[in-house]
XYZ file of N, CA and C in Angstrom:
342
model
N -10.437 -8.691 -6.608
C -10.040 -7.750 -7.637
C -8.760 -8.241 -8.318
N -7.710 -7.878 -7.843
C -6.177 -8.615 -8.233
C -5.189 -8.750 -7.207
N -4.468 -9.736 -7.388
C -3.522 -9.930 -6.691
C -1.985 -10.109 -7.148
N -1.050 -9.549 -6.503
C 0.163 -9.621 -6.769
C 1.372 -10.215 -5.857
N 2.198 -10.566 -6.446
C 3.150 -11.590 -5.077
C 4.518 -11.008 -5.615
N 5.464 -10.612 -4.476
C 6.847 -10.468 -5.015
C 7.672 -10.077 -3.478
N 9.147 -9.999 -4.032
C 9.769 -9.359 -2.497
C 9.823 -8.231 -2.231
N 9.723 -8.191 -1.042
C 9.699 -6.365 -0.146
C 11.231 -5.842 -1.077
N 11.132 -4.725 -1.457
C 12.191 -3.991 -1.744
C 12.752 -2.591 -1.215
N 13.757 -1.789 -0.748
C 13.470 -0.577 -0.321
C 12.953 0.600 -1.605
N 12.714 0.679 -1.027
C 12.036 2.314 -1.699
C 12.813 3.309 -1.739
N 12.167 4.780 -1.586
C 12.653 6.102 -1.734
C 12.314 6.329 0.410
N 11.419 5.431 0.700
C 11.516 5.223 1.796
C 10.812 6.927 2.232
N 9.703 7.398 1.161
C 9.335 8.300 1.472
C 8.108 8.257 2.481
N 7.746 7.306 2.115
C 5.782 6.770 3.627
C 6.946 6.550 4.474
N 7.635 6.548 5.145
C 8.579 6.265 6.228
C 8.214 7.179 6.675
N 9.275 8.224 6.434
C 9.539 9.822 6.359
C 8.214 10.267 6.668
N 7.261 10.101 6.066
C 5.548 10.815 6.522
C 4.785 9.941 7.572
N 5.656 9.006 8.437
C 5.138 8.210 9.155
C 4.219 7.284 8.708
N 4.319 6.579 7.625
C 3.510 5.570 6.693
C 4.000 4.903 6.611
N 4.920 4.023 6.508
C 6.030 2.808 5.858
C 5.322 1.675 5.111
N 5.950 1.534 4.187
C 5.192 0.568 3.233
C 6.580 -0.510 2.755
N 5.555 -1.730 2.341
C 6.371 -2.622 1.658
C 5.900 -2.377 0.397
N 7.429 -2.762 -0.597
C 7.256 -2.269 -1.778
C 7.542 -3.285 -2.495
N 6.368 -4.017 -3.787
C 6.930 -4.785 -4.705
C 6.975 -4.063 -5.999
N 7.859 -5.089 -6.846
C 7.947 -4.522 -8.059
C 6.840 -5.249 -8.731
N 6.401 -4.520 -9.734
C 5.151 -5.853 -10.617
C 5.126 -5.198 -11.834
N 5.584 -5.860 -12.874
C 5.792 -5.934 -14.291
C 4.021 -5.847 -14.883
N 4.377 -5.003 -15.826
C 3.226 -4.688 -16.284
C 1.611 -4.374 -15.590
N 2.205 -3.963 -14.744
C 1.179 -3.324 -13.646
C -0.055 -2.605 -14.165
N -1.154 -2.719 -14.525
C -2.001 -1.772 -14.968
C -2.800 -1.193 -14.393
N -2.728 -1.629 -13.146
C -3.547 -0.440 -11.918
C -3.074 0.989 -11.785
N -3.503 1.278 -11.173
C -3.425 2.698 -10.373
C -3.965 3.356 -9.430
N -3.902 3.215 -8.478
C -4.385 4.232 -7.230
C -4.051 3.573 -6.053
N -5.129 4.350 -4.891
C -5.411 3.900 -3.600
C -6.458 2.941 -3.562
N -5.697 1.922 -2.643
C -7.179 0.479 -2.598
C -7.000 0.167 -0.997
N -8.052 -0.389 -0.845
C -8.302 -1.201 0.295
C -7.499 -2.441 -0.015
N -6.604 -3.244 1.192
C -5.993 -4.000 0.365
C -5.866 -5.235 1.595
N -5.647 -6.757 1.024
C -4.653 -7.473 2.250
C -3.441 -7.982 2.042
N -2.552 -8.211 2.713
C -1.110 -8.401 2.963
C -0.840 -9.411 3.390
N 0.043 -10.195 2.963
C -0.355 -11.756 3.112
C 1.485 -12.011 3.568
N 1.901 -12.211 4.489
C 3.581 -12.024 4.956
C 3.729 -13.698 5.539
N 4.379 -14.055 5.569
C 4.538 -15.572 6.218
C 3.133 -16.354 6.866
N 2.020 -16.495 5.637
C 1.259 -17.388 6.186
C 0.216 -16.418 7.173
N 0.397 -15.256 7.537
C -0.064 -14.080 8.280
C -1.284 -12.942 7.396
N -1.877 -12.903 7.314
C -2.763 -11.817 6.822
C -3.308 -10.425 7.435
N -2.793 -9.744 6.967
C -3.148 -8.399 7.799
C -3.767 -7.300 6.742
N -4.650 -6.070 7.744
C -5.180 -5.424 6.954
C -3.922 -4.298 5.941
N -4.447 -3.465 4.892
C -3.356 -2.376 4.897
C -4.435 -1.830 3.759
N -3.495 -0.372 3.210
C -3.690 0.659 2.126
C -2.867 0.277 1.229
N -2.957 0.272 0.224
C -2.342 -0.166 -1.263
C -2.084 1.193 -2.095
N -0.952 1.652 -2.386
C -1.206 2.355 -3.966
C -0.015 1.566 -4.799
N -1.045 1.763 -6.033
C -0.548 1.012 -7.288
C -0.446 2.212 -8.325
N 0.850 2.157 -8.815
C 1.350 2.737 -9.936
C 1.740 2.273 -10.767
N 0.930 2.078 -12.147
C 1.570 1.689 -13.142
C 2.873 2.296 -14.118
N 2.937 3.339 -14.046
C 3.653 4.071 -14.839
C 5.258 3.614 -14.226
N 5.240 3.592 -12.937
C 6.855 3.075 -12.035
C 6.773 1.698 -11.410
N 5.589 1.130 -12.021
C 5.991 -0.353 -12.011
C 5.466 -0.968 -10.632
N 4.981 -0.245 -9.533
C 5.005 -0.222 -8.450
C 3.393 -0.657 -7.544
N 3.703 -1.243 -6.542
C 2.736 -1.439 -5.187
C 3.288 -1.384 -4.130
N 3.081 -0.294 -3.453
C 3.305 -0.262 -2.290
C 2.268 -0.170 -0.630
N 2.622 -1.111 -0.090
C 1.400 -1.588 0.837
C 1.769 -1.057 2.440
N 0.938 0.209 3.287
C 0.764 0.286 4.335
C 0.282 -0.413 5.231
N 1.061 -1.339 6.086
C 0.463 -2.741 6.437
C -0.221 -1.918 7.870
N -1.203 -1.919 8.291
C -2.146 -1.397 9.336
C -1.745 -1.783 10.489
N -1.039 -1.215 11.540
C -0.998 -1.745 13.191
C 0.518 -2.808 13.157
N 1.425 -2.431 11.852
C 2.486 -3.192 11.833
C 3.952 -2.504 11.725
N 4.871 -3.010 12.580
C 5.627 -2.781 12.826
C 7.230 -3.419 12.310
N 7.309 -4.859 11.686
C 8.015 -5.666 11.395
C 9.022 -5.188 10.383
N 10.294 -5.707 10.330
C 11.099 -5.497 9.268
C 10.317 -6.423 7.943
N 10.156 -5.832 6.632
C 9.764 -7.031 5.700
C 11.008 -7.318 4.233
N 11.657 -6.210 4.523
C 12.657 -6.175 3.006
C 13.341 -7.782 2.973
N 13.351 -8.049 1.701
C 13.896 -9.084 1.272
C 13.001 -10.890 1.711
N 11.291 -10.445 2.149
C 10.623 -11.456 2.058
C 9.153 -11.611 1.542
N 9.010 -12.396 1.059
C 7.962 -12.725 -0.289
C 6.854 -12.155 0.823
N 5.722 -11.237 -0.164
C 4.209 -10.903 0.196
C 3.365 -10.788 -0.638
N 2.376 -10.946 -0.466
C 1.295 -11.429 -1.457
C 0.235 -9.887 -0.993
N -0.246 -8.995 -2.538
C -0.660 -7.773 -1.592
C -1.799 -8.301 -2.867
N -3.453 -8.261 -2.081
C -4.793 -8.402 -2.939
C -5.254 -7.044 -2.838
N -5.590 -6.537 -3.708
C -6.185 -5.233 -3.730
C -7.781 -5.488 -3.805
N -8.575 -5.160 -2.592
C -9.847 -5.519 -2.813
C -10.577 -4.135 -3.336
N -10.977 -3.402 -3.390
C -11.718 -1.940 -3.186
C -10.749 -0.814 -3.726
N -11.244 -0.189 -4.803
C -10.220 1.348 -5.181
C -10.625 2.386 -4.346
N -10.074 3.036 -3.813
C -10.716 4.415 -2.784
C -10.507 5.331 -3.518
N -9.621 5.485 -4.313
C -9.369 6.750 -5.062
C -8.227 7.136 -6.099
N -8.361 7.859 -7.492
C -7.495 7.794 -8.067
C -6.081 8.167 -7.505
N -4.721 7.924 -8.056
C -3.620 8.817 -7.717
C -3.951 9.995 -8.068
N -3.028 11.559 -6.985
C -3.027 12.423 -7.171
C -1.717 12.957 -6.586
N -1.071 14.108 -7.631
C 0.393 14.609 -6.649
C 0.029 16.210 -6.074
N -0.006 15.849 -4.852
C 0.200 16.880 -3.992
C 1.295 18.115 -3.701
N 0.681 19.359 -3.611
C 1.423 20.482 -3.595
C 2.596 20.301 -2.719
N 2.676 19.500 -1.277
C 3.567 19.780 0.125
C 3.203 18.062 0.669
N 4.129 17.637 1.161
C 4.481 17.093 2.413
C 2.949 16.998 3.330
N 2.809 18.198 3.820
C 1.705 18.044 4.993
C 0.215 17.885 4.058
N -0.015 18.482 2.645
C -1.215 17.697 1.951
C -0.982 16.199 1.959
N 0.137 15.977 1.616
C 0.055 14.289 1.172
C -0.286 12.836 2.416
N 0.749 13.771 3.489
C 0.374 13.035 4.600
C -1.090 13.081 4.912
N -1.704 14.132 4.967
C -3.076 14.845 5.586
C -3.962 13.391 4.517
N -3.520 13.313 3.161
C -4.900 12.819 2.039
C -3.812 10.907 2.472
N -3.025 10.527 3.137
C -2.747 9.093 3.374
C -3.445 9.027 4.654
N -3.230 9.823 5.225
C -4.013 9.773 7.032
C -5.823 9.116 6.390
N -6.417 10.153 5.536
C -7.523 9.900 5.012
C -7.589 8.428 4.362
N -6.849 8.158 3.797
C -7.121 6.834 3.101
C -7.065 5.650 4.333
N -6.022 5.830 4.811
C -5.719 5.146 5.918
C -7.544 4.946 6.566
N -8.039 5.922 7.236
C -9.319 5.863 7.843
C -10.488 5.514 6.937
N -10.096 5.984 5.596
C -11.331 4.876 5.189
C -11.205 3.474 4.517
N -9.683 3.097 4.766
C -9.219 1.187 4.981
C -10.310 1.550 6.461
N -9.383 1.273 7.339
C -9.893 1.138 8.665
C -11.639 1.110 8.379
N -12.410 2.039 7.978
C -13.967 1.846 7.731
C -14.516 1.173 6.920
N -13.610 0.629 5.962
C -14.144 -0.264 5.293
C -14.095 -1.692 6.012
N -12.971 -2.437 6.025
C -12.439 -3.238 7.262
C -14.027 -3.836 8.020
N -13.954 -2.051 8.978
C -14.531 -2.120 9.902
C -16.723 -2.830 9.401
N -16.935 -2.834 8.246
C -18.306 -2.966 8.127
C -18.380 -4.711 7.833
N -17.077 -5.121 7.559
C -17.192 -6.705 7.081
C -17.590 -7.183 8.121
């Protein structure tokens, strides 16, 4: 689908906060948007994750799956394979987490059929 390369940056550090943590690049002229199935490409390393892409704030930010690592301030390469679903802003906190938990499980099921 597309791919983008840049450095981890901090965020608003809000997927933290909802138990999500994401690496965040910046990407100029971004014309995506949403939730994707995605891979994460960190020192030569490839791992699965959830992607949302916002064009309007310039933004990709990638839930790297089963990872734990510091990444701010090193180059990642995030491919967005599969859209799962448009962006949407949620009423509360516990919707938003509740509809990332969801995305999260259908990365994981998609993943899971390759």
């Amino acid at each position: 689908m597309s791919s983008y390369t840049g450095v981890v940056q901090k965020g608003m550090r809000r997927g933290h906060a909802l138990g999500f943590p994401t690496a965040n690049i910046e990407v100029p002229y971004m014309e995506l948007s949403g939730i994707y199935v995605a891979l994460v490409t960190v020192e030569g390393k490839t791992y699965q994750a959830a992607a949302f892409a916002d064009h309007e704030r310039s933004i990709l930010e990638a839930h790297i799956l089963d990872f734990s690592d510091d990444l701010y301030g090193k180059g990642i390469t995030i491919e967005l394979l599969e859209k799962i679903r448009d962006n949407k802003r949620f009423e509360n906190d516990d919707d938003l987490r509740a509809a990332i938990a969801d995305d999260i499980k259908r990365v994981r099921e998609s993943f899971s059929k390759v």
